[in-house]
Short mmCIF file of C-alpha atoms and ligand atoms in Angstrom, two decimals:
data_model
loop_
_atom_site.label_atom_id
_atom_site.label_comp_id
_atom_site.label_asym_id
_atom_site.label_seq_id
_atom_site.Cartn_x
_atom_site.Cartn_y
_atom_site.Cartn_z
CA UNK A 459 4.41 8.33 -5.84
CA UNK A 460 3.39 12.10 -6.28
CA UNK A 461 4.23 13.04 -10.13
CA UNK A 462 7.42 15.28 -10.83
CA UNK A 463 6.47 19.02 -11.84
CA UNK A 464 8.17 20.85 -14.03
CA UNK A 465 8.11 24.47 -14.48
CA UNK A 466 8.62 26.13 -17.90
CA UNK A 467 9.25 29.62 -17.54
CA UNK A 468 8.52 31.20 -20.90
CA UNK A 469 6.04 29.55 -22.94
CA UNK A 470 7.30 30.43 -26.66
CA UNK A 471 8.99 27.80 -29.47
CA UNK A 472 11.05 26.06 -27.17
CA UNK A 473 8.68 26.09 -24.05
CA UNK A 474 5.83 24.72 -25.66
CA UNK A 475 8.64 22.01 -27.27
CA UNK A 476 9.68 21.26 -23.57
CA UNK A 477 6.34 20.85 -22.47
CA UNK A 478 5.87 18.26 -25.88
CA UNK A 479 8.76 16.42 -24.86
CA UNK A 480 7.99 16.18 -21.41
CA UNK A 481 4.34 14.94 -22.00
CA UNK A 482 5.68 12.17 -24.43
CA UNK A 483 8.20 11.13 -22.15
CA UNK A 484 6.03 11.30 -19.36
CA UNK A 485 8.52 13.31 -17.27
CA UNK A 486 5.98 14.84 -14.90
CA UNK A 487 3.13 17.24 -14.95
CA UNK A 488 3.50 20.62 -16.76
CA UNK A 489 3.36 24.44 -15.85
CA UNK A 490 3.60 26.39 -18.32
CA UNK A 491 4.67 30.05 -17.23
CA UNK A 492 4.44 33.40 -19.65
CA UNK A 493 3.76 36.90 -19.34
CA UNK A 494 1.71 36.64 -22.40
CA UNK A 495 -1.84 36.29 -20.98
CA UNK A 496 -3.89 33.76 -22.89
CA UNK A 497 -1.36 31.31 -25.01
CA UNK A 498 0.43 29.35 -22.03
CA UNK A 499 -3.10 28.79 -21.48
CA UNK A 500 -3.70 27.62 -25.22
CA UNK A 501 -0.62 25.76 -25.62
CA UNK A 502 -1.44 23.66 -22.36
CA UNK A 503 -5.00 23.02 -23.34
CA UNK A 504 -3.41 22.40 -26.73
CA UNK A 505 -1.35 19.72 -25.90
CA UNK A 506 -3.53 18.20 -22.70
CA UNK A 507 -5.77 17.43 -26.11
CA UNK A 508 -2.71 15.39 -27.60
CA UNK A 509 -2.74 13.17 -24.45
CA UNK A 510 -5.26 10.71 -25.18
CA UNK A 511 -4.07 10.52 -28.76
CA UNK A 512 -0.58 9.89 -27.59
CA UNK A 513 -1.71 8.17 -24.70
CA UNK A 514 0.53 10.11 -22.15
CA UNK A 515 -0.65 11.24 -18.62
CA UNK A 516 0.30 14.70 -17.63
CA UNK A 517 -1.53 18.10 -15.97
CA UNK A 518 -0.83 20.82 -17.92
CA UNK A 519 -1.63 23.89 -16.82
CA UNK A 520 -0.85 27.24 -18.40
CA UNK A 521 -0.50 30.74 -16.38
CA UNK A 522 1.06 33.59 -15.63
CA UNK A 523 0.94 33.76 -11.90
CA UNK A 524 4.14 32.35 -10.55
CA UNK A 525 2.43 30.91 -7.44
CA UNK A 526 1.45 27.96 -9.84
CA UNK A 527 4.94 27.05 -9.92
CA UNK A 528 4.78 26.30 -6.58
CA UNK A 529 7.44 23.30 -5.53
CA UNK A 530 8.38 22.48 -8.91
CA UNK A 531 11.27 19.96 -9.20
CA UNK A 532 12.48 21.46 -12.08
CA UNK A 533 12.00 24.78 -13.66
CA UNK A 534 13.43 25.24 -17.71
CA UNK A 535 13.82 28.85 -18.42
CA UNK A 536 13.83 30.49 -21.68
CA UNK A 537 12.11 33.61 -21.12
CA UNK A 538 13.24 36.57 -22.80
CA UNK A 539 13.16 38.70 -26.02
CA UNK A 540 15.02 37.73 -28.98
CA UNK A 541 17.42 40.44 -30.99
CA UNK A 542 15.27 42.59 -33.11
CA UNK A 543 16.59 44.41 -36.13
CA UNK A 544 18.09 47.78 -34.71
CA UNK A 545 18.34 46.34 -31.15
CA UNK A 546 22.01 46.21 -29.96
CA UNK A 547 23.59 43.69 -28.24
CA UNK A 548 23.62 45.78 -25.11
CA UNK A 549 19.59 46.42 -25.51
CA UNK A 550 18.92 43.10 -25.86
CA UNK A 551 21.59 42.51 -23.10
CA UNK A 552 19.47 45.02 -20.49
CA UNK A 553 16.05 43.29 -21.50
CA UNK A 554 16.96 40.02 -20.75
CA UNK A 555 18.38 40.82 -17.79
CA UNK A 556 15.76 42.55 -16.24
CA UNK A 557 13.56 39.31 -17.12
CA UNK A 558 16.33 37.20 -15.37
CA UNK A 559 15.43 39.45 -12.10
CA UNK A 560 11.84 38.68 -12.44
CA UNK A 561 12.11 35.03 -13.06
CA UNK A 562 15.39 34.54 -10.01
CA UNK A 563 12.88 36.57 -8.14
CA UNK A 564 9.81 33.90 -8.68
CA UNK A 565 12.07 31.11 -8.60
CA UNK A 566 13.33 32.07 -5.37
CA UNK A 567 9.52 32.56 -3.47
CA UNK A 568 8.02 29.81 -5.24
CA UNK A 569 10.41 26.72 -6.29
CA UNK A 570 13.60 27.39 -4.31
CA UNK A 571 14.23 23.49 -4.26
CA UNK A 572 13.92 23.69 -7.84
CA UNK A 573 16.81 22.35 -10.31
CA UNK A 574 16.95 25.25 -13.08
CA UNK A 575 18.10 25.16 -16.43
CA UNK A 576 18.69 28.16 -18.20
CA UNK A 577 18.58 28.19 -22.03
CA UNK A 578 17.84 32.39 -22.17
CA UNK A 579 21.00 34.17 -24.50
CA UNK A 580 22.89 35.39 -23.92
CA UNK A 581 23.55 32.50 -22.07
CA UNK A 582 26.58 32.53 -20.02
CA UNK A 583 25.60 35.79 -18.55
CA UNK A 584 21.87 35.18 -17.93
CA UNK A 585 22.42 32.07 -15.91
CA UNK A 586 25.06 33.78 -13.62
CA UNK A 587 22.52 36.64 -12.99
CA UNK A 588 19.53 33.96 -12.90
CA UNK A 589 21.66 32.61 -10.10
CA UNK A 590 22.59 35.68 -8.22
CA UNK A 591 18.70 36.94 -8.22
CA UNK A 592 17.20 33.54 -7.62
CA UNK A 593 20.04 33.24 -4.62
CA UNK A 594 19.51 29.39 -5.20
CA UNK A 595 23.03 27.30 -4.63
CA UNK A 596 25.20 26.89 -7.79
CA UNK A 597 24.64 22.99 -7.89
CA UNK A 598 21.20 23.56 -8.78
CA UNK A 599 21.53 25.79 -10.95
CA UNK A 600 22.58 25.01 -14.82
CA UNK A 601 22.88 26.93 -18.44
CA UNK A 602 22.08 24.75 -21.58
CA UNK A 603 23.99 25.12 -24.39
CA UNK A 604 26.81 22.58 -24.61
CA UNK A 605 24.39 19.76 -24.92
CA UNK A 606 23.28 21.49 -27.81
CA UNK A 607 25.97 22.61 -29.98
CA UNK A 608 28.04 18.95 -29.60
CA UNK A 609 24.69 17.46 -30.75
CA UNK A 610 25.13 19.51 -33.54
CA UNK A 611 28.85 18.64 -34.16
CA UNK A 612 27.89 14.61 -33.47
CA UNK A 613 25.02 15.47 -36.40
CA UNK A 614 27.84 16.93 -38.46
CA UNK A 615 30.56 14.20 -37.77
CA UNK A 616 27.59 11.50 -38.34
CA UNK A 617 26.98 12.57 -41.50
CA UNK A 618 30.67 12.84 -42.52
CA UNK A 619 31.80 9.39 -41.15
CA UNK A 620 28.13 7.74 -42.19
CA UNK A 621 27.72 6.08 -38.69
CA UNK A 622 24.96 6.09 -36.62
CA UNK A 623 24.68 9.65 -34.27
CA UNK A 624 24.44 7.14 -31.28
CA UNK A 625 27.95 6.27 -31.62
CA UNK A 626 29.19 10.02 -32.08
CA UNK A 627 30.40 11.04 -29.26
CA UNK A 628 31.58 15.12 -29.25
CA UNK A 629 32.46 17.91 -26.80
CA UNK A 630 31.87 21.15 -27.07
CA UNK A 631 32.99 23.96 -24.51
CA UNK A 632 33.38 27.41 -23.40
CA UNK A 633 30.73 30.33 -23.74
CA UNK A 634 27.99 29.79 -26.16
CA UNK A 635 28.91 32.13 -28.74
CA UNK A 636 31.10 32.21 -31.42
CA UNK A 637 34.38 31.50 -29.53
CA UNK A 638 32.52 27.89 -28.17
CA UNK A 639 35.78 25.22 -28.15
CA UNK A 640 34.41 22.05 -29.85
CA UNK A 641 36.93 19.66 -29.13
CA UNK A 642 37.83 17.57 -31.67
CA UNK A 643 40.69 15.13 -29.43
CA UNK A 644 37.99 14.51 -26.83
CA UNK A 645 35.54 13.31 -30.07
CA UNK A 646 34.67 10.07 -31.39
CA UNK A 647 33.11 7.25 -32.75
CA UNK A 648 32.46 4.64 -30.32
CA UNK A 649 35.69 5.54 -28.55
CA UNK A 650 37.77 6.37 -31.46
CA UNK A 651 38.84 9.63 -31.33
CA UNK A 652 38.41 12.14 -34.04
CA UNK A 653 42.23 12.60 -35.28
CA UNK A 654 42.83 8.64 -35.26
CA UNK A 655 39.97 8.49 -37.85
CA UNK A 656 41.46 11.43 -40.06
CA UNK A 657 44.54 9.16 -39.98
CA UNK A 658 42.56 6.38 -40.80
CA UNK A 659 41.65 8.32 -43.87
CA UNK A 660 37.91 8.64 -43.24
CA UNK A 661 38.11 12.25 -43.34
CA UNK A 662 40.88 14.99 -43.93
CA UNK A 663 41.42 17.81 -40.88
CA UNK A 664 40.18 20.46 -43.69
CA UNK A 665 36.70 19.15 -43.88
CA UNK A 666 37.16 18.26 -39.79
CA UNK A 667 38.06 22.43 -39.70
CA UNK A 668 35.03 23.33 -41.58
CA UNK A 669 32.54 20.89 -39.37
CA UNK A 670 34.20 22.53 -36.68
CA UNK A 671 33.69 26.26 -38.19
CA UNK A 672 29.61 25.03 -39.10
CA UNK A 673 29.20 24.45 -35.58
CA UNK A 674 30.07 27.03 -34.56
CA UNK A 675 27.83 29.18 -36.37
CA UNK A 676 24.99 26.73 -36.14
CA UNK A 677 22.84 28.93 -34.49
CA UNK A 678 23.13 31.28 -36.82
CA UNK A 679 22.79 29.18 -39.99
CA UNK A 680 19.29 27.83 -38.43
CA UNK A 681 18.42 31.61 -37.63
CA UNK A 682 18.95 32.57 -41.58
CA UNK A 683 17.19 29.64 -42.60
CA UNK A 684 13.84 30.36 -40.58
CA UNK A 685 13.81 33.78 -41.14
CA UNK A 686 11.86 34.45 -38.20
CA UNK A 687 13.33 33.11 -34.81
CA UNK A 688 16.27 30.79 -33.58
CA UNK A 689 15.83 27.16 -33.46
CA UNK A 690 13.43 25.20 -30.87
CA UNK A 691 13.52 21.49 -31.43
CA UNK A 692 17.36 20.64 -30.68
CA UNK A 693 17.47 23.03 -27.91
CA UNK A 694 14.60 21.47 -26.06
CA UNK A 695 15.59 18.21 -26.67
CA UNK A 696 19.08 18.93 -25.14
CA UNK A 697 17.65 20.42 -22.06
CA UNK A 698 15.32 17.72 -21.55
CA UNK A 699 18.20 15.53 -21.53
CA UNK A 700 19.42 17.62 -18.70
CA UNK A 701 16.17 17.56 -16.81
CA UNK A 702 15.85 13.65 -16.98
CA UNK A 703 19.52 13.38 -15.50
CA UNK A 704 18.36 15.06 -12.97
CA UNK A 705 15.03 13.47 -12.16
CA UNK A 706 16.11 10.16 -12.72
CA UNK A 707 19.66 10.71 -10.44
CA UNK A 708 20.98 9.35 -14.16
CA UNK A 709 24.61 10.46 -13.57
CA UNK A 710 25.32 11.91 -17.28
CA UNK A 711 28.32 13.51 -18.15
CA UNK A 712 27.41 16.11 -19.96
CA UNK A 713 28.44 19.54 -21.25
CA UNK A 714 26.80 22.78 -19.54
CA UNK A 715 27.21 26.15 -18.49
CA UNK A 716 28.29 25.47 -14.52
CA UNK A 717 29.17 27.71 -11.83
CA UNK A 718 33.37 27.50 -11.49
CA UNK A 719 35.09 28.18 -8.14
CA UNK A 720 38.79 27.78 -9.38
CA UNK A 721 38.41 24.60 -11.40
CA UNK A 722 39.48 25.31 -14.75
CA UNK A 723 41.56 28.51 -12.98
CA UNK A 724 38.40 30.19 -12.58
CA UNK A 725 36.21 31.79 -10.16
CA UNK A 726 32.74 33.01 -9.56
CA UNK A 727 31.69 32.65 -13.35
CA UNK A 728 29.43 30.54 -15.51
CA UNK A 729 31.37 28.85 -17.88
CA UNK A 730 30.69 25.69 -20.19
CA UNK A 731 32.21 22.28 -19.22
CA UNK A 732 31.92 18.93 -18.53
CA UNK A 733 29.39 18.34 -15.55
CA UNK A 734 27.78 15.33 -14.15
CA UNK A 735 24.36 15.58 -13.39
CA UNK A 736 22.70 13.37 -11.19
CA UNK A 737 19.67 13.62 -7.73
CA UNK A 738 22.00 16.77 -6.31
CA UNK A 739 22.31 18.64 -9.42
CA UNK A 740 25.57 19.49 -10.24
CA UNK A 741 27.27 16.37 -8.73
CA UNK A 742 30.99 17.38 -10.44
CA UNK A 743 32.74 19.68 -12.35
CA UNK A 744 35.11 17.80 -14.81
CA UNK A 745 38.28 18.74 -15.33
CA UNK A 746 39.65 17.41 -18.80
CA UNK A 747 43.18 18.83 -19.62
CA UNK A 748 43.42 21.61 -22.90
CA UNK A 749 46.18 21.86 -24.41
CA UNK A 750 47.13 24.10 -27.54
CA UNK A 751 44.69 25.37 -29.18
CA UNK A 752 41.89 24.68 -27.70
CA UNK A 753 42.92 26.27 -24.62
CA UNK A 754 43.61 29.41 -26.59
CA UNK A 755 40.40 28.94 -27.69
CA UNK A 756 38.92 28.58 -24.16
CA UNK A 757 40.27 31.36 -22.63
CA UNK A 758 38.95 33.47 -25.78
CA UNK A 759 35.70 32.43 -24.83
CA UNK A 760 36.66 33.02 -20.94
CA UNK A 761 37.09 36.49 -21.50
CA UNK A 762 33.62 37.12 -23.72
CA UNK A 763 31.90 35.68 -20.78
CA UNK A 764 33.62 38.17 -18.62
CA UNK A 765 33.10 41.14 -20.87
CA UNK A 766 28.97 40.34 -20.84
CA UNK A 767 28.99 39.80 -17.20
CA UNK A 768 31.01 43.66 -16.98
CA UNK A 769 28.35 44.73 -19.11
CA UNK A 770 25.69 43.26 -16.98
CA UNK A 771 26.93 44.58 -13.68
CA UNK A 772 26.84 48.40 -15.47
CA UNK A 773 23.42 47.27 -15.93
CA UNK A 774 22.63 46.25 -12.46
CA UNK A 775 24.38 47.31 -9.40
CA UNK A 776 22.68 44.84 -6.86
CA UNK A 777 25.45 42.24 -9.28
O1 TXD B 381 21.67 27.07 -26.62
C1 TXD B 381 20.95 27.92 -26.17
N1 TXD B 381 21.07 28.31 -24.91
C2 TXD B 381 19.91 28.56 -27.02
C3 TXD B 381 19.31 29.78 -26.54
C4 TXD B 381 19.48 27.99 -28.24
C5 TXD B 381 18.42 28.53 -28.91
C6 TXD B 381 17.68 29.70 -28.43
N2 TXD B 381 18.25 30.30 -27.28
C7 TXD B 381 17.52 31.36 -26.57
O2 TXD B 381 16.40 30.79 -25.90
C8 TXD B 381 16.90 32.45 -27.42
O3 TXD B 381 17.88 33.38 -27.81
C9 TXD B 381 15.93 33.03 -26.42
O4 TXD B 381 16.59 33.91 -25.52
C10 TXD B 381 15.46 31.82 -25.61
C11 TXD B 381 14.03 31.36 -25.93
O5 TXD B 381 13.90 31.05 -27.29
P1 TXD B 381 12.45 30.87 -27.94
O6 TXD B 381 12.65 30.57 -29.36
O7 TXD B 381 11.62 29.96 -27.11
O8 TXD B 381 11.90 32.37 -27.80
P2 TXD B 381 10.39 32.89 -27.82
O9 TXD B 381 9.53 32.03 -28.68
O10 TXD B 381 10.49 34.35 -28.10
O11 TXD B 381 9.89 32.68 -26.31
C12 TXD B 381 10.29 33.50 -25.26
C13 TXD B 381 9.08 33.69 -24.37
C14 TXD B 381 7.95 34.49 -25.03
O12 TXD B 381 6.76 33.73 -25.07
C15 TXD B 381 7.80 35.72 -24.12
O13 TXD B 381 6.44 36.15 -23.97
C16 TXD B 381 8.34 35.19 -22.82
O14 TXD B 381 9.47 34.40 -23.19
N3 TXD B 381 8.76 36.21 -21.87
C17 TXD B 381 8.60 36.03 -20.53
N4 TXD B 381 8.11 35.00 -19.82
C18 TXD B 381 8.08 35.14 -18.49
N5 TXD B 381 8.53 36.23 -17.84
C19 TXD B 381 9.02 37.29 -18.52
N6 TXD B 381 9.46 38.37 -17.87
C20 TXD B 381 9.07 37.21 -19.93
N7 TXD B 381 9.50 38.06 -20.91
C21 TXD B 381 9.29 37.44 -22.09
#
């Protein structure tokens, strides 16, 4: 059997991760794919030279031609500038999206049987426009971000409860952004939900509140702790967990930015919920019921989606 190939488009701090991870777990071979000339090149050959020490097989192969990418499986996208100090929002907004074109564009003569992740912020936004340039169908094509930040709550809650992470389960919904909805009824520890253990007295709901307020702002919080970049070894790691779903028809439930057409009571957006992924992609949308505020807090987030994707179509009239 023929090795799966996966495509990273972008080869920065959480390409070359991906391309790490998916040499040690011995996903598939490798492409690495940047617009910078020489380093997908020297990050491939780079890690090619781990192999033997690791003992994984995988081709990796950097580039910048998207032919190479020819009939990947999966392609992992983070390409894209990150906010630089003076750039607004909307700059950063019109870079990124121009990128998206390029890469949908790529995607679309190259891999169109690929299953894509997008992980490029913001978010939301760039995977709906990822999907409308790369014309692909919406099952195949995916935002990360939920995966992420409720591995950040379960790191939180772990620590607070002293279990195990494994046993930490946690949800986290809506845009990525500051209005994400993690939801602490829908959290537990191996099945017991979060406000049955506040009850229980191993926490109160004020230092639940402020777990729930540091997740939020995780991002951030890693950002002002590098000084120099946003983080790369959690977000990898949570896309990868996507990929394998996919490649290995795994069936996780997990949470992502997916393409809604009216669950939820909305339409032809990119929002984040509960998905199952599995050999067709997105294999179901899942509808758990919100209720108070968390629902408030959802349609919050709803509607900062909508404003980006407003902002995007002034960008871009072909949206
Ligand atoms: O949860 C999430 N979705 C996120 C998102 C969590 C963390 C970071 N998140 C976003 O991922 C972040 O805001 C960025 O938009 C992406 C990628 O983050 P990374 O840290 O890997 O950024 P880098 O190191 O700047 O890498 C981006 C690469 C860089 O090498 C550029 O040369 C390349 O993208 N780039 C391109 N590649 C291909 N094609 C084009 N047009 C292009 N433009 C830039």
């Amino acid at each position: 059997m023929a090795r799966n190939k996966i495509a990273l488009i972008g080869a920065g701090m959480i390409g070359g991760t991906l391309a790490h991870l998916v040499g040690m777990k011995e996903l598939g071979d490798v492409v690495l794919f940047d617009i910078a000339d020489g380093m997908p090149k020297g990050k491939a050959l780079d890690l090619a030279q781990s192999a033997p020490v690791e003992g994984f097989d995988a081709r990796l192969k950097g580039t910048s031609d998207y032919a190479d990418i020819a009939g990947a499986d999966v392609c992992i996208v983070t390409a894209g500038v990150p906010r630089k100090p003076g750039m607004s929002r909307d700059d950063l907004l019109g870079i990124n999206l121009k990128v998206m074109k390029a890469v949908g564009e790529g995607i679309k003569a190259h891999a169109p049987d690929a299953f894509v992740i997008c992980i490029t912020n913001p978010l939301d936004a760039m995977v709906w426009a990822l999907r409308e340039f790369s014309g692909l169908p919406a099952n195949k094509v995916v935002g990360m971000a939920g995966v992420l930040d409720s591995a950040r709550f379960r790191h939180f809650l772990a620590e607070e409860f002293n279990v195990s992470v494994e046993d930490v389960t946690a949800f986290v919904l809506g845009g990525h952004g500051d209005t994400m909805v993690p939801v602490v009824e829908y959290s537990t520890v191996a099945g017991i939900p979060v406000p049955d253990l506040i009850k229980m007295g191993w926490s109160t709901q004020e230092k639940i509140d402020a777990i729930v307020a540091r997740t939020r702002s995780g991002g951030g919080e890693i950002v002002g702790l590098l000084g120099n970049g946003s983080a790369y070894y959690a977000p990898a790691s949570s896309a990868i967990a996507m990929a394998d779903s996919y490649l290995k028809d795994k069936r996780r439930l997990l949470p992502c930015a997916a393409f809604l057409s009216g669950e939820y009571g909305i339409k032809d957006m990119y929002v984040g919920v509960p998905i199952v992924i599995g050999a067709n992609g997105v294999e179901k949308i899942v509808e758990i019921e919100l209720k108070g505020e968390a629902k408030a807090n959802f349609d919050v987030s709803v509607n900062a989606v909508k404003e980006l994707m407003d902002a995007c179509r002034n960008l871009d009239s072909s949206l």
